[in-house]
Amino acid sequence: TQLVQMKMMNVSEIKQIISVDTSSVRRELQFLTYINDNPIYYETEIVRRAIYRYEKYWIPFIAKYSNGFESDKFFCPPQDVLWVWHVHMLAPTYYARDLHN
């Protein structure tokens, strides 16, 4: 067995490896807070309609105009569709498959 010696990294070394866009994190938190503060987005009929609109209109739009996962983040659908889209993108394998079907 080969022993591997680990070096403790200081904060500046860690910052060179990991980069976080704090403005994107803030926007994401604002969106999730908005959804959480508006329970209508959890109501069955609202979710059902949002999924319908997402599948019927949004996925075809994204499939036609998308240049890839990273560029998709810059499109801006209505809030309910955005919520469905957000959840869909949390499963990137299914998201990519569904956009190709």
PDB file of C-alpha atoms in Angstrom:
ATOM      1  CA  THR A   1       0.000   0.000   0.000  1.00  0.00           C
ATOM      2  CA  GLN A   2       1.281   3.366  -0.975  1.00  0.00           C
ATOM      3  CA  LEU A   3       0.890   6.107   1.608  1.00  0.00           C
ATOM      4  CA  VAL A   4      -0.382   9.417   0.349  1.00  0.00           C
ATOM      5  CA  GLN A   5       0.552  12.434   2.345  1.00  0.00           C
ATOM      6  CA  MET A   6      -2.126  15.121   2.386  1.00  0.00           C
ATOM      7  CA  LYS A   7      -1.266  18.758   2.762  1.00  0.00           C
ATOM      8  CA  MET A   8      -3.604  21.038   4.680  1.00  0.00           C
ATOM      9  CA  MET A   9      -4.765  23.798   2.387  1.00  0.00           C
ATOM     10  CA  ASN A  10      -5.203  27.370   3.464  1.00  0.00           C
ATOM     11  CA  VAL A  11      -8.169  29.511   2.421  1.00  0.00           C
ATOM     12  CA  SER A  12      -6.400  31.236  -0.480  1.00  0.00           C
ATOM     13  CA  GLU A  13      -5.410  27.853  -1.963  1.00  0.00           C
ATOM     14  CA  ILE A  14      -8.987  26.648  -1.679  1.00  0.00           C
ATOM     15  CA  LYS A  15     -10.274  29.829  -3.354  1.00  0.00           C
ATOM     16  CA  GLN A  16      -7.988  29.159  -6.319  1.00  0.00           C
ATOM     17  CA  ILE A  17      -9.620  25.745  -6.798  1.00  0.00           C
ATOM     18  CA  ILE A  18     -13.245  26.589  -6.052  1.00  0.00           C
ATOM     19  CA  SER A  19     -15.040  29.504  -7.635  1.00  0.00           C
ATOM     20  CA  VAL A  20     -18.542  30.524  -6.578  1.00  0.00           C
ATOM     21  CA  ASP A  21     -20.587  33.179  -8.314  1.00  0.00           C
ATOM     22  CA  THR A  22     -22.287  34.715  -5.285  1.00  0.00           C
ATOM     23  CA  SER A  23     -24.698  36.781  -7.377  1.00  0.00           C
ATOM     24  CA  SER A  24     -26.044  33.560  -8.939  1.00  0.00           C
ATOM     25  CA  VAL A  25     -26.351  31.999  -5.505  1.00  0.00           C
ATOM     26  CA  ARG A  26     -28.289  35.050  -4.256  1.00  0.00           C
ATOM     27  CA  ARG A  27     -30.657  34.921  -7.254  1.00  0.00           C
ATOM     28  CA  GLU A  28     -31.251  31.216  -6.670  1.00  0.00           C
ATOM     29  CA  LEU A  29     -31.992  31.802  -2.997  1.00  0.00           C
ATOM     30  CA  GLN A  30     -34.357  34.658  -3.853  1.00  0.00           C
ATOM     31  CA  PHE A  31     -36.230  32.433  -6.293  1.00  0.00           C
ATOM     32  CA  LEU A  32     -36.492  29.549  -3.821  1.00  0.00           C
ATOM     33  CA  THR A  33     -37.608  31.954  -1.087  1.00  0.00           C
ATOM     34  CA  TYR A  34     -40.269  33.343  -3.421  1.00  0.00           C
ATOM     35  CA  ILE A  35     -41.561  29.830  -4.181  1.00  0.00           C
ATOM     36  CA  ASN A  36     -41.518  28.919  -0.506  1.00  0.00           C
ATOM     37  CA  ASP A  37     -43.354  32.115   0.483  1.00  0.00           C
ATOM     38  CA  ASN A  38     -46.069  31.510  -2.129  1.00  0.00           C
ATOM     39  CA  PRO A  39     -47.627  28.117  -1.389  1.00  0.00           C
ATOM     40  CA  ILE A  40     -49.897  28.418  -4.414  1.00  0.00           C
ATOM     41  CA  TYR A  41     -46.994  26.887  -6.375  1.00  0.00           C
ATOM     42  CA  TYR A  42     -47.506  23.657  -4.411  1.00  0.00           C
ATOM     43  CA  GLU A  43     -51.246  23.368  -5.119  1.00  0.00           C
ATOM     44  CA  THR A  44     -52.089  20.323  -7.229  1.00  0.00           C
ATOM     45  CA  GLU A  45     -54.018  22.135  -9.966  1.00  0.00           C
ATOM     46  CA  ILE A  46     -51.410  24.905 -10.271  1.00  0.00           C
ATOM     47  CA  VAL A  47     -48.636  22.307 -10.553  1.00  0.00           C
ATOM     48  CA  ARG A  48     -50.636  20.282 -13.079  1.00  0.00           C
ATOM     49  CA  ARG A  49     -51.178  23.332 -15.302  1.00  0.00           C
ATOM     50  CA  ALA A  50     -47.563  24.420 -14.954  1.00  0.00           C
ATOM     51  CA  ILE A  51     -46.348  20.963 -15.997  1.00  0.00           C
ATOM     52  CA  TYR A  52     -48.721  21.003 -18.979  1.00  0.00           C
ATOM     53  CA  ARG A  53     -47.466  24.427 -20.112  1.00  0.00           C
ATOM     54  CA  TYR A  54     -43.889  23.375 -19.492  1.00  0.00           C
ATOM     55  CA  GLU A  55     -44.223  20.205 -21.575  1.00  0.00           C
ATOM     56  CA  LYS A  56     -46.446  21.684 -24.304  1.00  0.00           C
ATOM     57  CA  TYR A  57     -44.721  25.042 -24.797  1.00  0.00           C
ATOM     58  CA  TRP A  58     -41.501  25.451 -22.838  1.00  0.00           C
ATOM     59  CA  ILE A  59     -39.659  22.222 -23.678  1.00  0.00           C
ATOM     60  CA  PRO A  60     -40.243  22.684 -27.445  1.00  0.00           C
ATOM     61  CA  PHE A  61     -39.032  26.280 -27.136  1.00  0.00           C
ATOM     62  CA  ILE A  62     -35.880  25.262 -25.263  1.00  0.00           C
ATOM     63  CA  ALA A  63     -35.259  22.312 -27.579  1.00  0.00           C
ATOM     64  CA  LYS A  64     -35.391  24.663 -30.560  1.00  0.00           C
ATOM     65  CA  TYR A  65     -33.345  27.566 -29.184  1.00  0.00           C
ATOM     66  CA  SER A  66     -31.015  25.936 -26.643  1.00  0.00           C
ATOM     67  CA  ASN A  67     -27.264  25.984 -27.127  1.00  0.00           C
ATOM     68  CA  GLY A  68     -26.762  23.672 -24.144  1.00  0.00           C
ATOM     69  CA  PHE A  69     -27.489  23.343 -20.467  1.00  0.00           C
ATOM     70  CA  GLU A  70     -25.479  26.429 -19.476  1.00  0.00           C
ATOM     71  CA  SER A  71     -27.244  28.760 -21.902  1.00  0.00           C
ATOM     72  CA  ASP A  72     -30.694  27.475 -20.886  1.00  0.00           C
ATOM     73  CA  LYS A  73     -30.385  29.305 -17.567  1.00  0.00           C
ATOM     74  CA  PHE A  74     -30.708  32.654 -19.326  1.00  0.00           C
ATOM     75  CA  PHE A  75     -34.237  32.092 -20.671  1.00  0.00           C
ATOM     76  CA  CYS A  76     -37.021  33.490 -18.500  1.00  0.00           C
ATOM     77  CA  PRO A  77     -40.377  31.670 -18.397  1.00  0.00           C
ATOM     78  CA  PRO A  78     -43.341  32.548 -16.138  1.00  0.00           C
ATOM     79  CA  GLN A  79     -42.749  31.755 -12.444  1.00  0.00           C
ATOM     80  CA  ASP A  80     -44.814  28.559 -12.330  1.00  0.00           C
ATOM     81  CA  VAL A  81     -43.114  27.181 -15.445  1.00  0.00           C
ATOM     82  CA  LEU A  82     -39.749  28.303 -14.080  1.00  0.00           C
ATOM     83  CA  TRP A  83     -40.436  26.280 -10.922  1.00  0.00           C
ATOM     84  CA  VAL A  84     -41.200  23.128 -12.968  1.00  0.00           C
ATOM     85  CA  TRP A  85     -38.162  23.789 -15.173  1.00  0.00           C
ATOM     86  CA  HIS A  86     -35.967  24.286 -12.119  1.00  0.00           C
ATOM     87  CA  VAL A  87     -37.030  20.926 -10.678  1.00  0.00           C
ATOM     88  CA  HIS A  88     -36.542  19.225 -14.061  1.00  0.00           C
ATOM     89  CA  MET A  89     -32.974  20.560 -14.364  1.00  0.00           C
ATOM     90  CA  LEU A  90     -32.148  19.021 -10.975  1.00  0.00           C
ATOM     91  CA  ALA A  91     -32.155  15.689 -12.831  1.00  0.00           C
ATOM     92  CA  PRO A  92     -29.697  16.501 -15.661  1.00  0.00           C
ATOM     93  CA  THR A  93     -29.760  13.051 -17.276  1.00  0.00           C
ATOM     94  CA  TYR A  94     -33.559  13.077 -17.579  1.00  0.00           C
ATOM     95  CA  TYR A  95     -33.510  16.748 -18.569  1.00  0.00           C
ATOM     96  CA  ALA A  96     -31.143  16.080 -21.490  1.00  0.00           C
ATOM     97  CA  ARG A  97     -33.096  12.972 -22.530  1.00  0.00           C
ATOM     98  CA  ASP A  98     -36.446  14.777 -22.426  1.00  0.00           C
ATOM     99  CA  LEU A  99     -35.151  17.659 -24.545  1.00  0.00           C
ATOM    100  CA  HIS A 100     -34.022  15.184 -27.208  1.00  0.00           C
ATOM    101  CA  ASN A 101     -37.372  13.334 -27.310  1.00  0.00           C
TER     102      ASN A 101
END
